[in-house]
Coordinates of C-alpha atoms and ligand atoms in Angstrom, one line a residue:
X232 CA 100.1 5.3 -55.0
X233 CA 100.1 2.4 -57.9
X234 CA 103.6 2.6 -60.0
X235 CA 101.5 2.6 -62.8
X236 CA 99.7 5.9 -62.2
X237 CA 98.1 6.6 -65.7
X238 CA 99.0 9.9 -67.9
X239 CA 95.3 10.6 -68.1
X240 CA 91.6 9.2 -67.6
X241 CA 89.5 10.7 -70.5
X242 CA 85.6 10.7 -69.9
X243 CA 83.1 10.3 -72.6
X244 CA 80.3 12.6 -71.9
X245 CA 79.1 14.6 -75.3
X246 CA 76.7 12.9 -76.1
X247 CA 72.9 13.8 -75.7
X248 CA 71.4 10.8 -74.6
X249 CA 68.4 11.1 -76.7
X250 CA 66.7 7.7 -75.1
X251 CA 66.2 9.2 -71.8
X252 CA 63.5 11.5 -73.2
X253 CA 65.0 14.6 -70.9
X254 CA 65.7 18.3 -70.6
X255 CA 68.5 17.4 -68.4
X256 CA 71.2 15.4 -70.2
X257 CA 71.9 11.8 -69.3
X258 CA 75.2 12.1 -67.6
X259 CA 73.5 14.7 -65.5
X260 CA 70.9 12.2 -64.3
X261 CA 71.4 10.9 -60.9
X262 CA 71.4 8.3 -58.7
X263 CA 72.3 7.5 -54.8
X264 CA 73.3 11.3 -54.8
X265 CA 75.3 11.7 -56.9
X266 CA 75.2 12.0 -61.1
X267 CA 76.3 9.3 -63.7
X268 CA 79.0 11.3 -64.9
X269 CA 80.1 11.8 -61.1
X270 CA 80.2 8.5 -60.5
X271 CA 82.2 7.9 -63.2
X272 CA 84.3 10.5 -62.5
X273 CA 84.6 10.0 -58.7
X274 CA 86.0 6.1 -59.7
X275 CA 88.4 7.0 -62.3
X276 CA 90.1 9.6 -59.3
X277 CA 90.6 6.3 -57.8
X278 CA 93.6 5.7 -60.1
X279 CA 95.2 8.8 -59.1
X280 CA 95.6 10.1 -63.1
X281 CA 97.6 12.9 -63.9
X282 CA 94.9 14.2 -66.0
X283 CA 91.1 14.1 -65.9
X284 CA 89.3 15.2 -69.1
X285 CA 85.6 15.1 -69.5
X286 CA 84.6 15.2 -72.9
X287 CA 81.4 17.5 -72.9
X288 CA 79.3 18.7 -76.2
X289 CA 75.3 18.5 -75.7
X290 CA 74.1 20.6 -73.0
X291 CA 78.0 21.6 -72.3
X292 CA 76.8 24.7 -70.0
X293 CA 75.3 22.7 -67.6
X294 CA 77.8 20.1 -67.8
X295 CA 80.5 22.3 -67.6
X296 CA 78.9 23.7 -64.4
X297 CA 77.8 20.7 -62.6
X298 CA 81.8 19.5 -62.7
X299 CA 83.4 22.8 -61.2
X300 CA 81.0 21.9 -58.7
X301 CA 81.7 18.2 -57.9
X302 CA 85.6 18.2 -59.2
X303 CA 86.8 21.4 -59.8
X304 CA 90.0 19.6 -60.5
X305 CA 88.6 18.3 -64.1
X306 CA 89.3 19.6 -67.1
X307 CA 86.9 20.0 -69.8
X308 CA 86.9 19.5 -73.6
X309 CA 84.3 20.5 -76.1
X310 CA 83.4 17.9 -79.2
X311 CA 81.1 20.6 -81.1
X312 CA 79.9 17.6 -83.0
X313 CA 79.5 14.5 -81.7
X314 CA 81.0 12.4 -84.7
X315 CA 81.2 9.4 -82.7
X316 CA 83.4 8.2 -79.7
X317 CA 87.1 8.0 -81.8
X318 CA 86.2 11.4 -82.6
X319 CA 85.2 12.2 -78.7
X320 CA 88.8 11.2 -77.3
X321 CA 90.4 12.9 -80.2
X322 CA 88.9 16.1 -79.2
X323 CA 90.2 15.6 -75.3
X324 CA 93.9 14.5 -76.5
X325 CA 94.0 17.3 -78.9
X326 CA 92.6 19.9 -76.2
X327 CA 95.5 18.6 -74.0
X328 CA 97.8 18.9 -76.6
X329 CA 96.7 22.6 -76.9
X330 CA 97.8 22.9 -73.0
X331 CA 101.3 22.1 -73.9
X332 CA 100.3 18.6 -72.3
X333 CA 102.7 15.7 -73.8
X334 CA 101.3 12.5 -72.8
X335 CA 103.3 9.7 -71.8
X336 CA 102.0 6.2 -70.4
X337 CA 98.8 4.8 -70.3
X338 CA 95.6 6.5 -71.5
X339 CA 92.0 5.0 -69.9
X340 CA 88.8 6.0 -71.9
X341 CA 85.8 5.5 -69.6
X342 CA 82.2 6.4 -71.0
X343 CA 80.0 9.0 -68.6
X344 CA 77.2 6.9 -68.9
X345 CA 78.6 3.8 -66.4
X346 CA 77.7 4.4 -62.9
X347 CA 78.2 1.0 -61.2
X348 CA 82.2 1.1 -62.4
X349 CA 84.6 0.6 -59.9
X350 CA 87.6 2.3 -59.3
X351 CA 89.0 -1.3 -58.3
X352 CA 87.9 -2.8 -61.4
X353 CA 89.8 0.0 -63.5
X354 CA 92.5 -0.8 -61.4
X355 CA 92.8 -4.3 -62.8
X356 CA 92.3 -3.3 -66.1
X357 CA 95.2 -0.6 -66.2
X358 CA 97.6 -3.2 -64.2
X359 CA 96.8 -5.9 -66.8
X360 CA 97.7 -3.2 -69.0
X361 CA 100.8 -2.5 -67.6
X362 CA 101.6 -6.4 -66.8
X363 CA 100.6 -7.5 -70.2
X364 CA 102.5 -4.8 -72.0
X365 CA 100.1 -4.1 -74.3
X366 CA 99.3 -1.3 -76.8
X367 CA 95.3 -1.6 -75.6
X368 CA 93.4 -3.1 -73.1
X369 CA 89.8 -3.8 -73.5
X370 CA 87.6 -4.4 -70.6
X371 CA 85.1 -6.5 -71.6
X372 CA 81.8 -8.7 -70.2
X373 CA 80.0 -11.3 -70.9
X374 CA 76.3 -10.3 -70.8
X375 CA 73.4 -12.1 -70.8
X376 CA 72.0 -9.7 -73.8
X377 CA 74.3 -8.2 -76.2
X378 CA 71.8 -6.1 -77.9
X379 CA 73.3 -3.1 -78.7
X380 CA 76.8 -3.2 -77.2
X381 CA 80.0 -3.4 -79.5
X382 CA 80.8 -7.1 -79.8
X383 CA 84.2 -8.6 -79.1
X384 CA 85.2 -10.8 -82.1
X385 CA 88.2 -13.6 -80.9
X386 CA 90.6 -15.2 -83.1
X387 CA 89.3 -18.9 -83.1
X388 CA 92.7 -20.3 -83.0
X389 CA 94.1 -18.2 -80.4
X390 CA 91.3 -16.6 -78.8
X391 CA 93.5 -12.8 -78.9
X392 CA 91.0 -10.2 -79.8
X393 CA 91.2 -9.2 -82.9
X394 CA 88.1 -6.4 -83.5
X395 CA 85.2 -4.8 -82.1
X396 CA 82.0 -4.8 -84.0
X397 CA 79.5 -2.4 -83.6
X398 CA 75.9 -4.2 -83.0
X399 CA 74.8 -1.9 -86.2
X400 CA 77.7 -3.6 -88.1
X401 CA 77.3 -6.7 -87.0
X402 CA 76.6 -10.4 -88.9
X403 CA 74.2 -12.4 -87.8
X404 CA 77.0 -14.7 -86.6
X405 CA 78.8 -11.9 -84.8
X406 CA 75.8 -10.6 -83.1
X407 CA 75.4 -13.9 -81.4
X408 CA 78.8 -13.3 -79.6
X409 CA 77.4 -12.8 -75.8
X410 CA 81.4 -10.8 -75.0
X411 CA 80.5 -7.3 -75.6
X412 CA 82.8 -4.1 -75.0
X413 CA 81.7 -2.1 -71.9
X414 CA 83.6 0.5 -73.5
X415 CA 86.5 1.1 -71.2
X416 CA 89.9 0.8 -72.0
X417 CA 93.9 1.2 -71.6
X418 CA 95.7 2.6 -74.3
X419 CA 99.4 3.1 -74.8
X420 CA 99.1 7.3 -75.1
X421 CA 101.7 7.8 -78.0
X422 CA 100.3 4.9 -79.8
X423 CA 96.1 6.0 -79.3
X424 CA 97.1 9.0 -80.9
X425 CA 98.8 8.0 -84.0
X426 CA 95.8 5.4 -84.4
X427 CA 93.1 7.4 -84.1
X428 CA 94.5 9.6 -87.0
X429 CA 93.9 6.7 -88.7
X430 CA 90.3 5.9 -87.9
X431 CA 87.2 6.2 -91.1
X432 CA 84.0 6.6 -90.8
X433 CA 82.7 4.1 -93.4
X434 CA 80.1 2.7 -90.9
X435 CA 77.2 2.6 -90.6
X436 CA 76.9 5.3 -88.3
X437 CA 79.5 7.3 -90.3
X438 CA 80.8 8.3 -87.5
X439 CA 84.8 7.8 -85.9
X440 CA 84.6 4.6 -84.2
X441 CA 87.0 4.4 -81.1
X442 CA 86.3 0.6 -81.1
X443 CA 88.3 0.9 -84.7
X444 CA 91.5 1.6 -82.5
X445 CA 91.6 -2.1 -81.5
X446 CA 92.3 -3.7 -85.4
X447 CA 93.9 -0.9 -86.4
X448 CA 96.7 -1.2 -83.5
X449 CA 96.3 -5.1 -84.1
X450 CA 97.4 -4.9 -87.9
X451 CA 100.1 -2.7 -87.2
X452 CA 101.7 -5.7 -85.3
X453 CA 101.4 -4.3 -81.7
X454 CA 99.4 -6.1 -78.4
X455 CA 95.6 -6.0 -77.9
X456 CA 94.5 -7.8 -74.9
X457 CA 91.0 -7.7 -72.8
X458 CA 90.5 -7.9 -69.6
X459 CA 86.8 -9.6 -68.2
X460 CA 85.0 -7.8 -65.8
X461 CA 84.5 -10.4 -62.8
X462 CA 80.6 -9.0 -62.9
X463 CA 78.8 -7.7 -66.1
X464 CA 76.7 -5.5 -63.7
X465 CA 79.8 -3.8 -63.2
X466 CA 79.7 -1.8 -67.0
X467 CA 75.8 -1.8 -67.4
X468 CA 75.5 1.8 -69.6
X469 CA 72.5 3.9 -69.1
X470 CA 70.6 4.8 -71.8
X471 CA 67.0 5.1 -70.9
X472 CA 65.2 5.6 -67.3
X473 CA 64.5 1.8 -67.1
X474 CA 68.5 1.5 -66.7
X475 CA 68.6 4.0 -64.6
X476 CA 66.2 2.3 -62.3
X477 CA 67.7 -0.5 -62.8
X478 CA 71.5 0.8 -62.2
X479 CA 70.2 2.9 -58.9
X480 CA 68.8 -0.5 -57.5
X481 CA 72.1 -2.2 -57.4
X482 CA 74.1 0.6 -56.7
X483 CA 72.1 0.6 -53.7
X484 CA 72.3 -3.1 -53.1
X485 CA 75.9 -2.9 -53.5
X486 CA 75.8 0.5 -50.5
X487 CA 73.5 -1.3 -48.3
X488 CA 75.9 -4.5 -48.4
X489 CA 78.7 -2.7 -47.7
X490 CA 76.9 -1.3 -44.4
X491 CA 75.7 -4.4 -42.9
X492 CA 78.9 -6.1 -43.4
X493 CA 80.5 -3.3 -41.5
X494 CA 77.6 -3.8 -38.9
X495 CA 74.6 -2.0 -39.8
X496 CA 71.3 -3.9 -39.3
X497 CA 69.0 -3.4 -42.2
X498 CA 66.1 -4.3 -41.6
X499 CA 65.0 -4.7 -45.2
X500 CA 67.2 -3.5 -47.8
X501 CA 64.4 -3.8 -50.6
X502 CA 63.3 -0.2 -48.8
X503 CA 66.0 1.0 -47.7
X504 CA 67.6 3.6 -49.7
X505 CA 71.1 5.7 -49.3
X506 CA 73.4 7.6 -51.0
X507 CA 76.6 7.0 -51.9
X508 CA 77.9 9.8 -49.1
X509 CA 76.4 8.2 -46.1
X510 CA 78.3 6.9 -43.3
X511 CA 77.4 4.1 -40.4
X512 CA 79.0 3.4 -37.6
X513 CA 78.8 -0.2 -35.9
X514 CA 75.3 -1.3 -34.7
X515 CA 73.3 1.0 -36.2
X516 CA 69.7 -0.5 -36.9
X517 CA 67.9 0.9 -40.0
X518 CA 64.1 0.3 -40.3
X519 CA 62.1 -0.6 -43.4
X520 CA 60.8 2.8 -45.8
X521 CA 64.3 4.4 -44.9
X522 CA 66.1 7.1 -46.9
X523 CA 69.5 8.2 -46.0
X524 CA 70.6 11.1 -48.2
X525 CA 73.6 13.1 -48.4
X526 CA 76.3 13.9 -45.5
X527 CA 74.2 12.1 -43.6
X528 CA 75.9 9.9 -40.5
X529 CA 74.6 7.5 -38.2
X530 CA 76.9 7.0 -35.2
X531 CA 76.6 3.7 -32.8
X532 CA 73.7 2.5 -32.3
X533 CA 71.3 4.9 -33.6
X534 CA 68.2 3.7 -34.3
X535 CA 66.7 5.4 -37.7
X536 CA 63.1 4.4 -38.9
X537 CA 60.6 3.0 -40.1
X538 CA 59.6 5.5 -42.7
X539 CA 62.1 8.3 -42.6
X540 CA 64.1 10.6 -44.8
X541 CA 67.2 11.9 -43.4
X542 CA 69.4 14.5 -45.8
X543 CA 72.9 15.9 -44.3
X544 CA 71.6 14.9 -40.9
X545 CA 73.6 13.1 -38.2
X546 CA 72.1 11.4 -35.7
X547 CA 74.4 10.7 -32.2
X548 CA 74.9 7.5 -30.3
X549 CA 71.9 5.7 -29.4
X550 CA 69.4 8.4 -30.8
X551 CA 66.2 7.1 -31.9
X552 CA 64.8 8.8 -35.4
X553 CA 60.9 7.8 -36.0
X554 CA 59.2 8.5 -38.9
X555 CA 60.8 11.3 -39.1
X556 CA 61.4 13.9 -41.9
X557 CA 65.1 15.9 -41.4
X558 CA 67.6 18.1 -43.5
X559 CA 70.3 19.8 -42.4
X560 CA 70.1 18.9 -38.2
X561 CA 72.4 17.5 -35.6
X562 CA 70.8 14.8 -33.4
X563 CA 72.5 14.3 -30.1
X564 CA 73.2 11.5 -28.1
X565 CA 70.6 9.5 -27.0
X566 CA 67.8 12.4 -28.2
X567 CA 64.6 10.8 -29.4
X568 CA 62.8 12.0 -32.3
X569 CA 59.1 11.5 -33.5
X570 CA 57.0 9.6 -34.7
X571 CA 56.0 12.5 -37.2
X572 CA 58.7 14.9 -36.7
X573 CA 59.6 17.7 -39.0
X574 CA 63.6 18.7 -38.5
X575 CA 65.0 21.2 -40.8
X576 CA 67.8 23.3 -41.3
X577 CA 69.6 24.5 -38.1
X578 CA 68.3 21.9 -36.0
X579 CA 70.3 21.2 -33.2
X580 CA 69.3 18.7 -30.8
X581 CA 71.1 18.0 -27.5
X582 CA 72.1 14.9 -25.5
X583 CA 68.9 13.1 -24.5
X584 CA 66.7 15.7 -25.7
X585 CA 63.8 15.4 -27.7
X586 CA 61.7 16.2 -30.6
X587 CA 58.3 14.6 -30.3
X588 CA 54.8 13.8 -32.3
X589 CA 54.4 16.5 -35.0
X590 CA 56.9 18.7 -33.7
X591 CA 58.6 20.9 -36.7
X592 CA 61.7 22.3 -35.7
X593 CA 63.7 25.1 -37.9
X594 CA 67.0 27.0 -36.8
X595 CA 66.7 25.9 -33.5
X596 CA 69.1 24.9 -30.6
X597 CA 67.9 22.8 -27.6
X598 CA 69.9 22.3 -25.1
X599 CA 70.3 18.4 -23.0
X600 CA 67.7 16.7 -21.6
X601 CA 65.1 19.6 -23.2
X602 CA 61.8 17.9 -24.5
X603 CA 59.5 19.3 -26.6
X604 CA 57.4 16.1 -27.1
X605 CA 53.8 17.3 -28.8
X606 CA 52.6 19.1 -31.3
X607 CA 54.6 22.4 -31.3
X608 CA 56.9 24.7 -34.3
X609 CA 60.0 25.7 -32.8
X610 CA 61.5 28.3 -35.1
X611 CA 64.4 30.8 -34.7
X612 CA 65.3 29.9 -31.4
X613 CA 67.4 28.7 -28.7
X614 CA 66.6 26.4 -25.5
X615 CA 68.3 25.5 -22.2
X616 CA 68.7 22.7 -20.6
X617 CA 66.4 20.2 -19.1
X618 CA 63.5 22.7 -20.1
X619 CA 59.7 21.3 -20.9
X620 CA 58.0 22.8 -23.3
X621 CA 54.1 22.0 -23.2
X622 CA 51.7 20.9 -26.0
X623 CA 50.9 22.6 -29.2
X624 CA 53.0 25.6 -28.4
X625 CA 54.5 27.5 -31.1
X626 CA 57.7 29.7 -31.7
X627 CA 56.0 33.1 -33.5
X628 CA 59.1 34.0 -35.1
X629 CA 57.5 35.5 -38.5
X630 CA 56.0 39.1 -38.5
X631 CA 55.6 38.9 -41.7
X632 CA 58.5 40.9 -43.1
X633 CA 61.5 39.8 -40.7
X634 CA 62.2 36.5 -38.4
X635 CA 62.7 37.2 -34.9
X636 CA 64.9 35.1 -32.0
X637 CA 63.2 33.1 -29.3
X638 CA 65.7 32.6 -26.3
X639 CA 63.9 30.0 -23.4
X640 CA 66.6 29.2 -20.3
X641 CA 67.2 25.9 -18.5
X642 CA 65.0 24.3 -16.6
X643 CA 61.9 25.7 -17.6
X644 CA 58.4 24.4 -17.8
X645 CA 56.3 26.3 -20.0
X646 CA 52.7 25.5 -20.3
X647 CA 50.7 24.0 -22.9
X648 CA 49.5 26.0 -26.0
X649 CA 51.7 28.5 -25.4
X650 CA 52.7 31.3 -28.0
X651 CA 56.1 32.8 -28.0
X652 CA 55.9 35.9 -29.8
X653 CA 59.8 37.0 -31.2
X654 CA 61.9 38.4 -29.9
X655 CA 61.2 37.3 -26.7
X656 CA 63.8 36.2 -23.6
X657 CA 62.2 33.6 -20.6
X658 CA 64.9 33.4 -18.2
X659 CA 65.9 29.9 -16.0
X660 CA 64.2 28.6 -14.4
X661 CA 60.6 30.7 -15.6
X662 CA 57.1 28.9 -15.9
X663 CA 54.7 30.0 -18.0
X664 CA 50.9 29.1 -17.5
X665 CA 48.9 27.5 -20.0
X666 CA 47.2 29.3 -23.1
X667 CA 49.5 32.4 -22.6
X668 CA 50.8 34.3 -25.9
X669 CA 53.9 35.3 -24.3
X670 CA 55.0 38.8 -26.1
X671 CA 57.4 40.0 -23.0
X672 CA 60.6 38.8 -21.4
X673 CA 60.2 36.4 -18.5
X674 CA 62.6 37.0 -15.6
X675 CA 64.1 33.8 -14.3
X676 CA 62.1 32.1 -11.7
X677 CA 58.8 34.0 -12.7
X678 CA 56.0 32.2 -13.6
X679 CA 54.2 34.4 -16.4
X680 CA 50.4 34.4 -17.1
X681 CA 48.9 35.9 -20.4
X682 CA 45.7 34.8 -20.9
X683 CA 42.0 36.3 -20.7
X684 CA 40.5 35.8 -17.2
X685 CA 37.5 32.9 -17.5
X686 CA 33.7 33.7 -16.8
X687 CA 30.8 31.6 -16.6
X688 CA 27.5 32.8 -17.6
X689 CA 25.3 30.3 -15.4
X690 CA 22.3 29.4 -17.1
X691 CA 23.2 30.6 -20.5
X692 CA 22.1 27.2 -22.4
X693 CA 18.4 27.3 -20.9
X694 CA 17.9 30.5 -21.9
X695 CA 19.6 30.5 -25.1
X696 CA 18.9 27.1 -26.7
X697 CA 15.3 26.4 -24.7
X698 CA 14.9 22.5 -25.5
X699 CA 18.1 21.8 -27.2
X700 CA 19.9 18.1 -26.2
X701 CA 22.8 20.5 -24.2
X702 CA 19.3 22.2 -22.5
X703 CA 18.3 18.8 -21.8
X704 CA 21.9 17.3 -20.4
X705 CA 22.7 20.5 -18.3
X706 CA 19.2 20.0 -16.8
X707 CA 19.7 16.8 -16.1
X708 CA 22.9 17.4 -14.7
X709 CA 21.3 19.9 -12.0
X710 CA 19.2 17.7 -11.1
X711 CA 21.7 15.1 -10.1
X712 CA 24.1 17.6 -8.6
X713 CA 24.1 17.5 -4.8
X714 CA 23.0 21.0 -3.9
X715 CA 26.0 22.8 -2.4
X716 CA 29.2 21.0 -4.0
X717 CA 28.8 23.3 -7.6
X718 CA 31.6 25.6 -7.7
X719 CA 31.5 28.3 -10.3
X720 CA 34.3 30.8 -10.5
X721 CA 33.2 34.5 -10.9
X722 CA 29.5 33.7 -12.7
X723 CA 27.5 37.2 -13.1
Ligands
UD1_1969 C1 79.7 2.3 -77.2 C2 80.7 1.4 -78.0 C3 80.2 0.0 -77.9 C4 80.1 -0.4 -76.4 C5 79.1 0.5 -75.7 C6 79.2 0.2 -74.2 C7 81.7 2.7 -79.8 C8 81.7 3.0 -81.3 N1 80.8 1.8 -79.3 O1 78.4 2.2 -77.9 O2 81.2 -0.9 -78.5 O3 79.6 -1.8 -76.3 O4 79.6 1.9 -75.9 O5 78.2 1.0 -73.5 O6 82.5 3.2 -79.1 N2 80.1 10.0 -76.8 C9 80.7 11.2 -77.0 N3 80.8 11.7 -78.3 C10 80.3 11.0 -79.3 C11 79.7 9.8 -79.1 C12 79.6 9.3 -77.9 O7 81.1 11.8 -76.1 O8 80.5 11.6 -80.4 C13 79.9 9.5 -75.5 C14 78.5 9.4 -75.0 O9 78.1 10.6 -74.4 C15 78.5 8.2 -74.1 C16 79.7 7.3 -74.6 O10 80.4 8.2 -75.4 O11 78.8 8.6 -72.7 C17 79.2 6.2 -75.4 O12 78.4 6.6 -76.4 P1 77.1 5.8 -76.9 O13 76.4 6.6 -78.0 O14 76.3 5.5 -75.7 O15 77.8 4.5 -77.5 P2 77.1 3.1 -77.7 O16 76.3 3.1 -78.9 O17 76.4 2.7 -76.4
CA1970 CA1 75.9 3.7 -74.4

């Protein structure tokens, strides 16, 4: 743990973000799995604050709700008006305050809306803090357009800081000033307090500017420094969808970089997507059209892709994943799955198994070496080891009202376009003949048949379809037949 552990992290996250034209409000929006205001929250846990506040007002319900969920460690604070960011962290010292809460030490004030901040850049913007001794620390950027942020205005002689201008406030000499405020700072706690007090609203957003901290603090004689973020990508604020595009695309740049320097082939990271929760290990190769999602793991050298979505999946050693759809399964070692497979929750495939073309699978556990390789639903139900299962057979497991359990042993080999009718039991080492709808147990060994017996009808066609091409081709066929070798099993 640093030494200079701060007394609290205060998120800014009242506001309604009007821009993003949503039902959902803005810090709720998310990308690479998780939401802005996560993110935000997830790096600022990084510095290991005594206190976490998030300041919540529009849409507090479902704000309110989303955090118990992802940090029920946060505290919330309600700004019933949101009368401008001053006003904002006011409300979150005040509801600490209220809590018997004396802070002591450094305040950082991080707005909700910044997903791509690091924990290691607010690292270096509290130490400078700390090293500095200052009464605030500013974290600032140079962009490449400053429309719209708060700009930082430098004392020519010196270059200190000396205020932040709001772009609405601005002269036309001050909105040329490319160092804008990416609205995080350090504060001296005892010191924010007695300043914000002191903060009007004689802008022209009448509203309590926490950017008026800065001169205020300044005039009463005390430090103001500013740190530069080493990347202005870093702060980038979101405050329409295009943003949010834009922010998702390098937070994903920034994931998939991480990965391959740890030793993870990506094929091509332009279509390659993951979320922030997703975990490699070494040598893992990722096709192109590749989403990772979730709790998802890849272990050594798995092989996932092209064109696959993988949610809270993990796929073993050496398992190969082809465009393949899967949520919520366990791949073993070495299993091959797809092309065109369909794994959902429950799935649990052994050691070398595997899970072939168009094959859905659904609360389902099969066992090593087991193959299931074409066209088949395997639903509710649990498979030995080294069993085949043949083509297009399904797992009946629905009656409509309640699911029933399949249970097949090892070393099986049931036939193709079978149907397993729940609940039903096949025991080791059982076959099962092709077409059968299986709807009672199998003892082990057996080899079950359930099908209708065949007939032929000779001379159906001719009499039937008098003339027809399949008339003509069966007649033909006759006469070419050497008289003698025509088998027919059971005609009438
Ligand atoms: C703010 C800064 C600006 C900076 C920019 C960086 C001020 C006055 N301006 O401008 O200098 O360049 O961020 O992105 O601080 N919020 C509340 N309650 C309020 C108002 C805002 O919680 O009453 C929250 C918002 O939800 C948001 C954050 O504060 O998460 C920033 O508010 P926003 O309105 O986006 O401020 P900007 O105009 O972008
Ligand atoms: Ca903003």
């Amino acid at each position: 743990m640093s030494a200079n552990r701060p007394a609290a992290v205060v998120v800014l996250a009242a506001g309604e973000g009007t821009r993003m034209k949503s039902a959902t409000p803005k810090v709720l929006h998310a990308i690479c799995g998780r939401s802005l205001v996560g993110h935000v929250v997830a790096a600022s846990r990084e510095l290991d604050p005594e206190h976490l506040v998030v300041i919540v007002g529009h849409a507090r319900e479902k704000v309110v709700a989303h955090l118990a969920e992802t940090d029920p460690e946060v505290r919330t604070a309600v700004q019933y008006e949101q009368n401008g960011t001053g006003h904002a962290v006011r409300m979150g010292l005040e509801a600490l305050g209220d809590s018997g809460i004396v802070l002591d030490g450094t305040v950082v004030v991080v707005c909700g809306d910044t997903p791509l901040l690091t924990g290691e850049t607010l690292r270096k913007l509290s130490d400078a803090h700390a090293a500095d001794g200052n009464a605030v620390t500013v974290l600032t950027a140079e962009v490449p357009d400053s429309t719209g942020y708060g700009r930082i205005v430098r004392d020519e002689a010196t270059g200190a800081v000396t205020a932040i201008v709001e772009h609405k406030d601005a002269t036309d000499a001050q909105r040329a000033i490319r160092e804008i405020n990416s609205g995080v700072f350090a504060f001296d706690a005892r010191l924010l307090v007695d300043a914000l007090g002191k903060v009007r609203t004689d802008n022209s957003q009448g509203e309590e500017y926490l950017t008026d901290v800065l001169g205020i603090l300044r005039e009463a004689g005390h430090r103001v420094g500013a740190a530069v973020a080493g990347d202005h990508r870093e702060i980038l604020g979101i405050n329409n969808r295009v943003q949010l595009a834009e922010a998702r695309r390098l937070l994903n740049e920034r994931l998939l970089h991480t990965a391959m320097m740890s030793g993870v082939t990506v094929v091509d990271p332009a279509s390659t997507f993951v979320d922030v929760t997703v975990t490699f290990e070494q040598d893992v190769l990722v096709h192109p059209g590749t989403q990772l999602l979730g709790a998802t793991h890849l272990a050594q050298d798995a092989e996932v892709g092209p064109n696959s979505r993988l949610k809270d999946t993990t796929v073993g050693r050496g398992a190969v994943v082809d465009n393949t759809v899967a949520d919520g399964a366990v791949i073993g070692e070495g299993a091959n799955v797809g092309p065109y497979a369909y794994l959902r929750p429950g799935t649990r495939l052994g050691a070398k198994s595997k899970a072939g073309a168009y094959v859905e699978m659904k609360n389902a556990v099969i066992g090593e070496g087991t193959k299931v390789p074409h066209l088949s639903y395997v639903g509710d139900a649990t498979i030995g080891e080294f069993t085949n299962i043949g083509a297009a057979s399904v797992f009946v497991n629905y009656d409509g009202v309640n699911k029933h359990h399949t249970t097949i042993g090892s070393h099986c080999r049931t036939g193709s376009d079978n149907m397993f009718v729940a609940p039903v039991t096949i025991g080791d080492g059982a076959y099962t003949a092709a077409g059968s709808v299986i709807t009672k147990d199998v003892p082990p060994g057996s080899l079950a048949v359930a099908r209708g017996q065949q007939r032929n009808i000779e001379g159906w066609v001719a009499r039937k379809r008098p003339g027809s091409a399949a008339a003509q081709a069966a007649s033909a066929a006759e006469r070419d037949a050497r008289p003698g070798t025509q088998e027919t099993d059971g005609g009438q």
